[in-house]
């Protein structure tokens, strides 16, 4: 803390000398989406306290990281608490408190220096500057910083005049703030409302008609009841607007589970479109009991177009929607194989996948990164809907969980999603509460742990470049096979798998449940990989 305070003072004194910066010295491995940013972007939050700015900032950051754009939040309140140490009352935020105003400006300068370090030296693509930024003077300082460093800037202003929403936000979030240790709810509410009044004295909202008409921004009005969008510059800003216009703040829960155990699961095979095993059918009945027990009468049910999810949903006796984009990851030429067969038939591919499981793309199939891109519309709908039960597949469930639990690309392919288990996800203030329900129906373990030591591939480097997600789907040796059949569409006759990688793939390769034997989220697990029985 002392270092931060010292840095705040020196940064403030020398802030006029901090101008143009060095070229970016460190690059992170990013997705296709990150390359659409062209230059680093600073997202600047604006709004009075208790307007949901931090909620929006954290949620937006989680989304951008999930689609592969390295993003980080810089919350000015954290810097202020480190500089001041203890908060006493709303008097600190009075506009005529000169000492406090000096400290707050110092903290902003330090935070912007950290933004610069993140974007220029740490491989970041987007920095979210989370503060009130309610005056034109403060926003002008940020605009000068952005211009001096050749960044793009996008403002997100949250406007709200609904007293019930403001009061609920104070009670849900501010009562537990570090500013109010061991204070009763009534005194917190009183002090925070006075803090808001201090900001109102100098608040200058964005003016889309005159003063700020040339800026790029979105105004979120009354928690998404209305929006005003002005001068969107590029692809990534349009993604931000699209996302913010889809998130709704409402109480709901999302239930995730895999289909019941399939015949392929019992045989240790990945992908395909097999039917449920006897235990899988037993799970379907148990799932019906779970829905009835929890009185989920208004529940929407979504499945993929593969038989094992549809058969699981049929037992519920309720309407359900089939989503093709919920189909399991496509394992390409490795469809219907066991991992032992893949290792024997395609040893190079087997080794390459362990090197970078998230970006590795099966020949003629998909990578986890491809799957995240495919599932983005599902995330948007889940943000908009009420209670939903998604009956899906292991790789799909991992991608959805990674979004809600804010897991990165290294951990995503190793998250544990066992069969015959239901996860209940309930969004809370700045995160997601998870409840796990084991329906007590035995099933095979389809999980493969993270390799303890990654084998170094000795083959030509072009092999990996061809296989990973950085190469386009249309590259010359990535012939895309027809995608899966559904429950009412019988498969074509299957060709036998060739012992070497073909340039043309089987005509009919059903969906790919890339795992019913994939890996674990916990990097500390050292158990041997589970064998299929």
Short mmCIF file of C-alpha atoms in Angstrom, two decimals:
data_model
loop_
_atom_site.label_atom_id
_atom_site.label_comp_id
_atom_site.label_asym_id
_atom_site.label_seq_id
_atom_site.Cartn_x
_atom_site.Cartn_y
_atom_site.Cartn_z
CA UNK A 1 0.00 0.00 0.00
CA UNK A 2 2.82 2.37 0.86
CA UNK A 3 4.37 1.71 -2.53
CA UNK A 4 1.08 2.55 -4.22
CA UNK A 5 0.75 5.79 -2.28
CA UNK A 6 4.33 6.76 -3.09
CA UNK A 7 3.75 5.91 -6.72
CA UNK A 8 0.56 7.99 -6.72
CA UNK A 9 2.44 11.08 -5.48
CA UNK A 10 5.33 10.77 -7.92
CA UNK A 11 2.98 10.00 -10.79
CA UNK A 12 0.92 13.08 -10.06
CA UNK A 13 3.99 15.29 -9.93
CA UNK A 14 5.35 13.92 -13.21
CA UNK A 15 2.09 13.31 -15.02
CA UNK A 16 2.77 16.09 -17.51
CA UNK A 17 5.93 14.30 -18.62
CA UNK A 18 4.19 11.00 -19.41
CA UNK A 19 3.63 11.17 -23.11
CA UNK A 20 4.04 8.82 -26.07
CA UNK A 21 5.03 5.29 -25.23
CA UNK A 22 7.25 2.55 -26.53
CA UNK A 23 5.98 -0.10 -28.95
CA UNK A 24 4.20 -3.01 -27.32
CA UNK A 25 6.86 -5.38 -26.14
CA UNK A 26 4.91 -8.46 -25.15
CA UNK A 27 2.10 -10.18 -27.02
CA UNK A 28 -0.36 -12.69 -25.63
CA UNK A 29 -1.73 -15.52 -27.71
CA UNK A 30 -5.16 -14.20 -28.63
CA UNK A 31 -8.13 -15.29 -30.67
CA UNK A 32 -9.39 -14.06 -34.01
CA UNK A 33 -11.51 -11.50 -32.16
CA UNK A 34 -8.50 -9.77 -30.60
CA UNK A 35 -6.99 -9.07 -33.99
CA UNK A 36 -10.11 -7.06 -34.86
CA UNK A 37 -9.19 -4.40 -32.30
CA UNK A 38 -6.39 -3.05 -34.58
CA UNK A 39 -5.11 -0.90 -31.74
CA UNK A 40 -5.59 -1.14 -27.97
CA UNK A 41 -8.85 0.24 -26.65
CA UNK A 42 -9.66 1.94 -23.35
CA UNK A 43 -13.26 1.53 -22.20
CA UNK A 44 -14.17 4.38 -19.86
CA UNK A 45 -17.07 3.93 -17.45
CA UNK A 46 -19.18 6.99 -16.54
CA UNK A 47 -21.94 7.45 -14.00
CA UNK A 48 -22.96 8.34 -10.49
CA UNK A 49 -22.27 5.83 -7.70
CA UNK A 50 -24.65 2.83 -7.38
CA UNK A 51 -25.49 2.87 -11.10
CA UNK A 52 -24.02 -0.57 -11.84
CA UNK A 53 -20.77 0.61 -13.44
CA UNK A 54 -18.60 -2.01 -11.76
CA UNK A 55 -21.20 -4.69 -12.53
CA UNK A 56 -21.10 -3.73 -16.21
CA UNK A 57 -17.29 -3.42 -16.21
CA UNK A 58 -16.72 -6.86 -14.69
CA UNK A 59 -19.35 -8.57 -16.82
CA UNK A 60 -18.05 -6.98 -20.02
CA UNK A 61 -14.47 -7.93 -19.11
CA UNK A 62 -15.53 -11.52 -18.51
CA UNK A 63 -17.22 -11.65 -21.91
CA UNK A 64 -14.30 -10.12 -23.80
CA UNK A 65 -11.81 -12.48 -22.19
CA UNK A 66 -14.11 -15.40 -23.01
CA UNK A 67 -14.17 -14.56 -26.72
CA UNK A 68 -10.39 -14.25 -26.65
CA UNK A 69 -9.70 -10.53 -26.27
CA UNK A 70 -7.30 -9.94 -23.32
CA UNK A 71 -9.11 -7.44 -21.09
CA UNK A 72 -8.57 -6.14 -17.57
CA UNK A 73 -10.53 -3.88 -15.21
CA UNK A 74 -8.82 -0.97 -13.43
CA UNK A 75 -11.14 0.05 -10.61
CA UNK A 76 -10.30 3.48 -9.26
CA UNK A 77 -11.91 2.68 -5.91
CA UNK A 78 -9.18 0.11 -5.27
CA UNK A 79 -6.48 2.74 -5.88
CA UNK A 80 -8.29 5.24 -3.66
CA UNK A 81 -8.55 2.74 -0.78
CA UNK A 82 -4.84 1.97 -1.02
CA UNK A 83 -3.99 5.66 -0.97
CA UNK A 84 -6.33 6.64 1.88
CA UNK A 85 -6.38 3.37 3.83
CA UNK A 86 -9.50 4.14 5.86
CA UNK A 87 -12.75 5.71 4.71
CA UNK A 88 -14.50 7.94 7.22
CA UNK A 89 -17.49 9.58 5.58
CA UNK A 90 -18.99 11.09 2.45
CA UNK A 91 -17.06 14.33 3.17
CA UNK A 92 -14.15 12.81 1.25
CA UNK A 93 -16.17 13.14 -1.96
CA UNK A 94 -17.18 16.78 -1.55
CA UNK A 95 -16.06 18.85 -4.54
CA UNK A 96 -14.73 21.55 -2.19
CA UNK A 97 -12.50 19.10 -0.27
CA UNK A 98 -9.27 20.15 -1.98
CA UNK A 99 -6.99 17.60 -0.30
CA UNK A 100 -9.32 14.74 -1.19
CA UNK A 101 -9.66 16.02 -4.77
CA UNK A 102 -5.86 16.05 -5.08
CA UNK A 103 -5.63 12.46 -3.83
CA UNK A 104 -8.38 11.30 -6.18
CA UNK A 105 -6.62 12.87 -9.16
CA UNK A 106 -3.33 11.24 -8.14
CA UNK A 107 -5.06 7.87 -8.02
CA UNK A 108 -6.47 8.41 -11.52
CA UNK A 109 -2.99 9.19 -12.87
CA UNK A 110 -1.55 6.04 -11.26
CA UNK A 111 -4.37 3.92 -12.63
CA UNK A 112 -3.81 5.28 -16.14
CA UNK A 113 -0.12 4.45 -15.86
CA UNK A 114 -1.11 0.88 -15.01
CA UNK A 115 -3.45 0.90 -18.00
CA UNK A 116 -0.52 1.92 -20.21
CA UNK A 117 1.70 -0.81 -18.78
CA UNK A 118 -1.02 -3.42 -19.36
CA UNK A 119 -1.68 -2.40 -22.96
CA UNK A 120 1.96 -1.78 -23.95
CA UNK A 121 3.96 -4.30 -21.97
CA UNK A 122 1.64 -7.10 -20.85
CA UNK A 123 -0.10 -7.93 -24.12
CA UNK A 124 -3.48 -6.52 -23.14
CA UNK A 125 -5.92 -5.45 -25.85
CA UNK A 126 -8.62 -3.69 -23.83
CA UNK A 127 -8.45 -1.86 -20.49
CA UNK A 128 -11.64 -0.96 -18.64
CA UNK A 129 -11.21 2.23 -16.59
CA UNK A 130 -13.88 1.77 -13.92
CA UNK A 131 -14.57 5.07 -12.13
CA UNK A 132 -17.30 7.71 -11.96
CA UNK A 133 -15.55 10.02 -14.49
CA UNK A 134 -18.48 12.39 -14.05
CA UNK A 135 -16.79 15.66 -15.07
CA UNK A 136 -15.65 16.83 -18.47
CA UNK A 137 -12.35 17.81 -16.92
CA UNK A 138 -11.65 14.20 -15.89
CA UNK A 139 -12.79 12.84 -19.26
CA UNK A 140 -10.59 15.38 -21.03
CA UNK A 141 -7.59 14.11 -19.05
CA UNK A 142 -8.42 10.56 -20.18
CA UNK A 143 -8.84 11.68 -23.80
CA UNK A 144 -5.42 13.35 -23.72
CA UNK A 145 -3.92 10.16 -22.28
CA UNK A 146 -5.53 8.07 -25.00
CA UNK A 147 -4.39 10.41 -27.77
CA UNK A 148 -0.82 10.55 -26.45
CA UNK A 149 -0.63 6.77 -26.48
CA UNK A 150 -2.42 6.09 -29.78
CA UNK A 151 -5.24 4.13 -28.16
CA UNK A 152 -8.89 4.04 -29.09
CA UNK A 153 -11.49 5.01 -26.51
CA UNK A 154 -15.09 3.98 -25.95
CA UNK A 155 -17.27 5.45 -23.19
CA UNK A 156 -19.98 3.48 -21.37
CA UNK A 157 -22.31 5.70 -19.33
CA UNK A 158 -24.87 4.20 -16.96
CA UNK A 159 -27.81 6.51 -16.30
CA UNK A 160 -30.44 5.59 -13.74
CA UNK A 161 -33.10 7.65 -11.96
CA UNK A 162 -35.09 4.75 -10.52
CA UNK A 163 -34.80 5.07 -6.71
CA UNK A 164 -35.72 1.41 -6.15
CA UNK A 165 -32.88 0.21 -8.40
CA UNK A 166 -30.41 2.57 -6.71
CA UNK A 167 -31.46 1.48 -3.21
CA UNK A 168 -31.26 -2.20 -4.16
CA UNK A 169 -27.79 -1.69 -5.60
CA UNK A 170 -26.60 0.00 -2.40
CA UNK A 171 -28.01 -2.80 -0.24
CA UNK A 172 -26.73 -5.62 -2.49
CA UNK A 173 -23.23 -4.32 -3.07
CA UNK A 174 -22.23 -1.25 -1.05
CA UNK A 175 -23.14 -2.64 2.37
CA UNK A 176 -20.37 -5.21 1.97
CA UNK A 177 -17.92 -2.68 0.53
CA UNK A 178 -14.52 -2.28 2.25
CA UNK A 179 -15.54 1.34 2.83
CA UNK A 180 -18.10 0.21 5.42
CA UNK A 181 -16.64 -2.43 7.74
CA UNK A 182 -18.92 -3.31 10.66
CA UNK A 183 -21.53 -0.67 9.86
CA UNK A 184 -25.28 -1.22 10.04
CA UNK A 185 -27.33 -1.09 6.86
CA UNK A 186 -29.17 2.10 7.77
CA UNK A 187 -26.00 4.13 8.34
CA UNK A 188 -24.47 2.77 5.14
CA UNK A 189 -27.52 3.79 3.15
CA UNK A 190 -27.51 7.28 4.69
CA UNK A 191 -23.80 7.87 4.06
CA UNK A 192 -23.87 6.51 0.53
CA UNK A 193 -26.85 8.59 -0.52
CA UNK A 194 -24.96 11.67 0.70
CA UNK A 195 -21.94 10.51 -1.31
CA UNK A 196 -24.14 10.38 -4.41
CA UNK A 197 -25.31 13.93 -3.74
CA UNK A 198 -21.67 15.07 -3.62
CA UNK A 199 -21.15 13.73 -7.14
CA UNK A 200 -24.40 15.21 -8.45
CA UNK A 201 -23.11 18.74 -7.77
CA UNK A 202 -20.47 18.44 -10.52
CA UNK A 203 -21.95 15.65 -12.70
CA UNK A 204 -21.88 16.41 -16.42
CA UNK A 205 -23.48 13.57 -18.40
CA UNK A 206 -22.37 12.91 -21.95
CA UNK A 207 -24.00 15.32 -24.40
CA UNK A 208 -24.70 13.44 -27.66
CA UNK A 209 -26.09 16.52 -29.41
CA UNK A 210 -23.31 19.06 -28.87
CA UNK A 211 -20.27 18.72 -26.65
CA UNK A 212 -19.70 14.96 -27.00
CA UNK A 213 -21.21 14.30 -30.43
CA UNK A 214 -17.87 13.22 -31.87
CA UNK A 215 -17.10 10.65 -29.16
CA UNK A 216 -17.76 6.93 -29.37
CA UNK A 217 -20.07 5.81 -26.58
CA UNK A 218 -23.16 3.98 -25.42
CA UNK A 219 -25.54 5.26 -22.77
CA UNK A 220 -27.29 2.49 -20.81
CA UNK A 221 -30.49 4.01 -19.44
CA UNK A 222 -32.29 2.56 -16.40
CA UNK A 223 -30.57 -0.80 -16.41
CA UNK A 224 -31.11 -1.51 -20.10
CA UNK A 225 -34.63 -0.12 -20.61
CA UNK A 226 -33.21 2.14 -23.32
CA UNK A 227 -29.88 2.70 -25.05
CA UNK A 228 -28.25 5.53 -26.96
CA UNK A 229 -25.33 4.56 -29.18
CA UNK A 230 -23.05 7.14 -30.79
CA UNK A 231 -20.28 6.75 -33.40
CA UNK A 232 -19.20 3.12 -33.06
CA UNK A 233 -15.73 2.99 -34.63
CA UNK A 234 -14.82 -0.62 -35.23
CA UNK A 235 -15.64 -4.29 -34.89
CA UNK A 236 -14.73 -4.66 -31.24
CA UNK A 237 -16.81 -1.64 -30.24
CA UNK A 238 -19.78 -3.12 -32.10
CA UNK A 239 -19.25 -6.36 -30.13
CA UNK A 240 -19.31 -4.34 -26.90
CA UNK A 241 -22.56 -2.61 -27.88
CA UNK A 242 -24.11 -5.92 -28.95
CA UNK A 243 -23.24 -7.50 -25.61
CA UNK A 244 -24.39 -4.59 -23.44
CA UNK A 245 -27.72 -4.48 -25.24
CA UNK A 246 -28.29 -8.16 -24.47
CA UNK A 247 -27.48 -8.38 -20.76
CA UNK A 248 -30.50 -7.97 -18.52
CA UNK A 249 -30.35 -7.55 -14.77
CA UNK A 250 -32.99 -9.91 -13.42
CA UNK A 251 -33.23 -12.80 -10.99
CA UNK A 252 -32.91 -16.16 -12.70
CA UNK A 253 -30.98 -19.43 -12.64
CA UNK A 254 -29.33 -21.46 -15.36
CA UNK A 255 -29.18 -25.24 -15.05
CA UNK A 256 -26.48 -27.08 -16.97
CA UNK A 257 -26.13 -30.81 -17.36
CA UNK A 258 -24.82 -33.29 -19.85
CA UNK A 259 -27.02 -35.85 -21.53
CA UNK A 260 -27.44 -39.23 -19.89
CA UNK A 261 -24.64 -41.74 -20.37
CA UNK A 262 -24.50 -42.87 -24.00
CA UNK A 263 -23.43 -46.14 -25.61
CA UNK A 264 -20.34 -44.38 -26.92
CA UNK A 265 -19.51 -43.29 -23.37
CA UNK A 266 -19.52 -46.86 -22.16
CA UNK A 267 -17.20 -47.82 -25.04
CA UNK A 268 -14.82 -44.93 -24.48
CA UNK A 269 -15.56 -43.35 -27.87
CA UNK A 270 -15.78 -39.64 -28.57
CA UNK A 271 -18.29 -37.95 -30.82
CA UNK A 272 -20.85 -39.81 -32.84
CA UNK A 273 -24.60 -39.79 -32.37
CA UNK A 274 -25.19 -42.85 -30.24
CA UNK A 275 -28.25 -43.46 -28.09
CA UNK A 276 -28.48 -43.55 -24.32
CA UNK A 277 -27.29 -46.52 -22.34
CA UNK A 278 -29.53 -48.15 -19.73
CA UNK A 279 -27.98 -45.92 -17.04
CA UNK A 280 -28.42 -42.90 -19.30
CA UNK A 281 -32.15 -43.62 -19.49
CA UNK A 282 -32.21 -43.97 -15.73
CA UNK A 283 -30.64 -40.50 -15.45
CA UNK A 284 -33.35 -39.07 -17.70
CA UNK A 285 -35.98 -40.24 -15.21
CA UNK A 286 -33.94 -38.88 -12.31
CA UNK A 287 -33.67 -35.51 -14.10
CA UNK A 288 -37.45 -35.41 -14.43
CA UNK A 289 -37.72 -35.97 -10.68
CA UNK A 290 -35.20 -33.18 -10.09
CA UNK A 291 -37.23 -30.70 -12.15
CA UNK A 292 -40.44 -31.65 -10.35
CA UNK A 293 -38.82 -31.56 -6.91
CA UNK A 294 -37.50 -28.03 -7.48
CA UNK A 295 -40.84 -26.85 -8.88
CA UNK A 296 -39.27 -25.54 -12.07
CA UNK A 297 -42.60 -25.08 -13.81
CA UNK A 298 -41.55 -22.07 -15.89
CA UNK A 299 -38.33 -23.77 -17.01
CA UNK A 300 -37.20 -23.57 -20.62
CA UNK A 301 -35.32 -26.64 -21.86
CA UNK A 302 -32.69 -26.54 -24.60
CA UNK A 303 -30.90 -29.47 -26.21
CA UNK A 304 -28.54 -30.06 -29.10
CA UNK A 305 -29.68 -31.89 -32.24
CA UNK A 306 -27.95 -35.10 -31.21
CA UNK A 307 -29.96 -38.10 -30.05
CA UNK A 308 -28.44 -38.46 -26.61
CA UNK A 309 -29.56 -34.97 -25.51
CA UNK A 310 -32.97 -35.29 -27.18
CA UNK A 311 -33.64 -38.65 -25.53
CA UNK A 312 -32.67 -37.14 -22.18
CA UNK A 313 -35.13 -34.26 -22.68
CA UNK A 314 -37.96 -36.47 -23.97
CA UNK A 315 -38.35 -38.09 -20.57
CA UNK A 316 -39.09 -34.69 -18.97
CA UNK A 317 -42.43 -34.51 -20.73
CA UNK A 318 -42.12 -30.76 -21.36
CA UNK A 319 -41.54 -28.74 -24.53
CA UNK A 320 -37.89 -28.27 -25.48
CA UNK A 321 -35.91 -26.47 -28.15
CA UNK A 322 -33.20 -28.08 -30.27
CA UNK A 323 -30.14 -25.92 -30.98
CA UNK A 324 -27.71 -27.11 -33.61
CA UNK A 325 -25.02 -24.82 -32.18
CA UNK A 326 -25.24 -26.83 -28.93
CA UNK A 327 -23.93 -29.92 -30.75
CA UNK A 328 -20.73 -31.33 -29.30
CA UNK A 329 -17.33 -30.22 -30.56
CA UNK A 330 -16.51 -31.76 -33.93
CA UNK A 331 -13.64 -34.23 -33.61
CA UNK A 332 -13.18 -34.47 -37.39
CA UNK A 333 -11.43 -37.64 -38.54
CA UNK A 334 -11.27 -38.80 -34.91
CA UNK A 335 -15.04 -39.12 -34.59
CA UNK A 336 -16.19 -42.38 -32.97
CA UNK A 337 -12.65 -43.30 -31.92
CA UNK A 338 -11.34 -44.05 -28.47
CA UNK A 339 -8.39 -42.04 -27.22
CA UNK A 340 -6.26 -45.20 -27.40
CA UNK A 341 -7.16 -45.55 -31.09
CA UNK A 342 -6.41 -41.89 -31.78
CA UNK A 343 -3.01 -42.17 -30.10
CA UNK A 344 -2.20 -45.27 -32.13
CA UNK A 345 -3.58 -44.08 -35.48
CA UNK A 346 -2.64 -40.42 -35.31
CA UNK A 347 0.19 -40.13 -32.75
CA UNK A 348 1.25 -36.68 -33.94
CA UNK A 349 -2.27 -35.32 -33.59
CA UNK A 350 -2.64 -36.86 -30.17
CA UNK A 351 0.58 -35.18 -29.02
CA UNK A 352 -0.26 -31.84 -30.61
CA UNK A 353 -3.56 -31.66 -28.82
CA UNK A 354 -1.85 -31.99 -25.45
CA UNK A 355 0.46 -29.11 -26.33
CA UNK A 356 -2.37 -26.57 -26.57
CA UNK A 357 -5.74 -28.15 -26.09
CA UNK A 358 -7.73 -24.92 -26.33
CA UNK A 359 -6.37 -23.90 -29.75
CA UNK A 360 -5.80 -27.35 -31.22
CA UNK A 361 -8.20 -28.12 -34.06
CA UNK A 362 -9.01 -31.69 -35.04
CA UNK A 363 -8.29 -32.37 -38.74
CA UNK A 364 -11.58 -31.59 -40.44
CA UNK A 365 -13.10 -30.66 -37.08
CA UNK A 366 -13.10 -27.92 -34.47
CA UNK A 367 -11.04 -26.50 -31.63
CA UNK A 368 -12.33 -25.29 -28.29
CA UNK A 369 -11.79 -21.78 -29.56
CA UNK A 370 -14.00 -22.53 -32.55
CA UNK A 371 -16.61 -23.86 -30.15
CA UNK A 372 -16.57 -20.69 -28.05
CA UNK A 373 -17.19 -18.68 -31.19
CA UNK A 374 -20.06 -20.98 -32.14
CA UNK A 375 -21.66 -20.75 -28.69
CA UNK A 376 -21.71 -16.96 -28.44
CA UNK A 377 -25.40 -16.69 -29.47
CA UNK A 378 -26.28 -19.18 -26.71
CA UNK A 379 -24.59 -16.95 -24.13
CA UNK A 380 -26.54 -13.93 -25.38
CA UNK A 381 -29.82 -15.80 -25.06
CA UNK A 382 -28.95 -17.13 -21.61
CA UNK A 383 -28.32 -13.54 -20.49
CA UNK A 384 -31.78 -12.52 -21.71
CA UNK A 385 -33.86 -15.51 -20.60
CA UNK A 386 -35.40 -16.56 -17.31
CA UNK A 387 -34.77 -20.04 -15.90
CA UNK A 388 -33.24 -22.38 -18.49
CA UNK A 389 -32.08 -25.99 -18.41
CA UNK A 390 -29.40 -26.68 -21.03
CA UNK A 391 -28.88 -30.38 -21.75
CA UNK A 392 -25.63 -30.46 -23.65
CA UNK A 393 -22.24 -32.15 -24.00
CA UNK A 394 -18.94 -32.12 -22.14
CA UNK A 395 -16.97 -29.67 -24.28
CA UNK A 396 -20.03 -27.44 -24.73
CA UNK A 397 -20.70 -27.41 -21.00
CA UNK A 398 -17.07 -26.50 -20.34
CA UNK A 399 -17.29 -23.49 -22.64
CA UNK A 400 -20.54 -22.27 -21.07
CA UNK A 401 -19.20 -22.77 -17.54
CA UNK A 402 -15.99 -20.93 -18.41
CA UNK A 403 -18.02 -17.87 -19.34
CA UNK A 404 -20.06 -17.79 -16.14
CA UNK A 405 -17.13 -18.68 -13.86
CA UNK A 406 -14.58 -16.47 -15.65
CA UNK A 407 -12.11 -19.25 -16.52
CA UNK A 408 -9.33 -18.71 -19.04
CA UNK A 409 -8.26 -20.68 -22.09
CA UNK A 410 -5.69 -22.70 -20.13
CA UNK A 411 -8.26 -24.01 -17.67
CA UNK A 412 -11.37 -24.24 -19.85
CA UNK A 413 -10.58 -27.58 -21.58
CA UNK A 414 -9.86 -29.24 -18.23
CA UNK A 415 -12.96 -28.27 -16.25
CA UNK A 416 -14.72 -31.24 -14.70
CA UNK A 417 -18.24 -31.80 -16.00
CA UNK A 418 -19.25 -35.29 -14.88
CA UNK A 419 -22.20 -37.20 -16.27
CA UNK A 420 -25.45 -37.35 -14.31
CA UNK A 421 -24.76 -34.12 -12.42
CA UNK A 422 -26.73 -30.86 -12.61
CA UNK A 423 -25.09 -27.48 -12.02
CA UNK A 424 -27.28 -24.56 -10.96
CA UNK A 425 -25.77 -21.17 -11.81
CA UNK A 426 -27.29 -18.12 -10.15
CA UNK A 427 -25.85 -14.72 -11.09
CA UNK A 428 -25.01 -12.58 -8.06
CA UNK A 429 -23.59 -9.05 -7.70
CA UNK A 430 -20.16 -9.48 -9.25
CA UNK A 431 -20.06 -13.17 -10.01
CA UNK A 432 -22.00 -16.42 -10.11
CA UNK A 433 -23.13 -18.79 -7.37
CA UNK A 434 -22.80 -22.49 -8.21
CA UNK A 435 -24.83 -25.32 -6.68
CA UNK A 436 -24.04 -28.92 -7.65
CA UNK A 437 -26.63 -31.70 -7.62
CA UNK A 438 -25.49 -35.30 -7.99
CA UNK A 439 -28.53 -37.31 -9.12
CA UNK A 440 -27.00 -40.54 -7.80
CA UNK A 441 -27.02 -42.51 -11.05
CA UNK A 442 -23.77 -44.30 -11.80
CA UNK A 443 -21.93 -43.44 -15.00
CA UNK A 444 -18.50 -43.87 -16.54
CA UNK A 445 -15.86 -41.26 -15.87
CA UNK A 446 -15.19 -39.52 -19.19
CA UNK A 447 -12.61 -37.09 -17.83
CA UNK A 448 -8.99 -36.92 -18.96
CA UNK A 449 -6.68 -34.95 -16.72
CA UNK A 450 -4.32 -32.23 -17.78
CA UNK A 451 -1.02 -33.85 -18.86
CA UNK A 452 1.61 -33.42 -16.17
CA UNK A 453 4.32 -32.94 -18.78
CA UNK A 454 3.61 -31.80 -22.30
CA UNK A 455 5.49 -33.80 -24.86
CA UNK A 456 7.52 -31.72 -27.27
CA UNK A 457 6.47 -32.52 -30.79
CA UNK A 458 9.40 -33.40 -33.06
CA UNK A 459 7.54 -33.09 -36.34
CA UNK A 460 7.56 -30.10 -38.70
CA UNK A 461 6.16 -26.91 -37.10
CA UNK A 462 3.74 -26.39 -39.97
CA UNK A 463 1.68 -29.29 -38.65
CA UNK A 464 0.70 -27.40 -35.53
CA UNK A 465 0.10 -24.18 -37.44
CA UNK A 466 -2.25 -26.05 -39.71
CA UNK A 467 -4.11 -27.65 -36.84
CA UNK A 468 -4.67 -24.74 -34.49
CA UNK A 469 -7.38 -22.12 -34.39
CA UNK A 470 -5.20 -19.30 -35.68
CA UNK A 471 -5.47 -20.70 -39.20
CA UNK A 472 -8.79 -20.05 -40.95
CA UNK A 473 -11.34 -22.78 -41.39
CA UNK A 474 -10.97 -22.37 -45.16
CA UNK A 475 -7.26 -23.21 -45.30
CA UNK A 476 -6.47 -25.56 -48.15
CA UNK A 477 -6.03 -28.70 -46.09
CA UNK A 478 -8.98 -28.16 -43.76
CA UNK A 479 -11.79 -29.60 -45.84
CA UNK A 480 -14.91 -29.21 -43.74
CA UNK A 481 -17.13 -32.27 -43.59
CA UNK A 482 -20.92 -32.08 -43.60
CA UNK A 483 -22.07 -31.41 -40.05
CA UNK A 484 -24.03 -34.02 -38.11
CA UNK A 485 -27.41 -35.50 -38.60
CA UNK A 486 -30.28 -35.11 -36.19
CA UNK A 487 -32.50 -37.67 -34.55
CA UNK A 488 -34.84 -37.83 -37.54
CA UNK A 489 -32.10 -37.92 -40.14
CA UNK A 490 -30.34 -41.26 -40.50
CA UNK A 491 -26.56 -41.26 -41.08
CA UNK A 492 -24.92 -42.02 -44.38
CA UNK A 493 -22.80 -45.13 -44.67
CA UNK A 494 -19.49 -44.62 -42.92
CA UNK A 495 -16.12 -45.05 -44.51
CA UNK A 496 -13.39 -46.69 -42.55
CA UNK A 497 -10.77 -44.42 -41.04
CA UNK A 498 -7.52 -44.31 -42.95
CA UNK A 499 -4.31 -44.90 -41.04
CA UNK A 500 -2.90 -41.56 -42.17
CA UNK A 501 -4.47 -38.13 -42.30
CA UNK A 502 -6.62 -37.82 -45.42
CA UNK A 503 -7.17 -34.67 -47.40
CA UNK A 504 -10.83 -35.60 -47.76
CA UNK A 505 -12.84 -36.78 -44.81
CA UNK A 506 -15.68 -39.16 -44.22
CA UNK A 507 -18.95 -38.01 -45.70
CA UNK A 508 -20.89 -38.62 -42.54
CA UNK A 509 -19.33 -37.89 -39.25
CA UNK A 510 -21.85 -37.14 -36.62
CA UNK A 511 -21.39 -34.57 -33.91
CA UNK A 512 -18.38 -34.89 -31.83
CA UNK A 513 -18.64 -35.23 -28.24
CA UNK A 514 -15.10 -34.28 -27.82
CA UNK A 515 -15.20 -35.66 -24.52
CA UNK A 516 -16.87 -37.86 -22.86
CA UNK A 517 -13.41 -38.30 -21.76
CA UNK A 518 -11.85 -34.91 -21.53
CA UNK A 519 -9.92 -33.22 -18.87
CA UNK A 520 -10.07 -31.46 -15.65
CA UNK A 521 -10.25 -27.86 -14.61
CA UNK A 522 -8.11 -28.28 -11.53
CA UNK A 523 -4.42 -27.99 -12.52
CA UNK A 524 -3.42 -29.66 -9.30
CA UNK A 525 -5.03 -32.99 -10.08
CA UNK A 526 -2.42 -35.67 -10.54
CA UNK A 527 -4.64 -38.71 -10.84
CA UNK A 528 -4.02 -40.95 -13.78
CA UNK A 529 -6.36 -40.47 -16.70
CA UNK A 530 -9.63 -42.29 -16.28
CA UNK A 531 -10.00 -45.41 -18.37
CA UNK A 532 -13.23 -46.19 -20.15
CA UNK A 533 -14.88 -49.45 -19.28
#
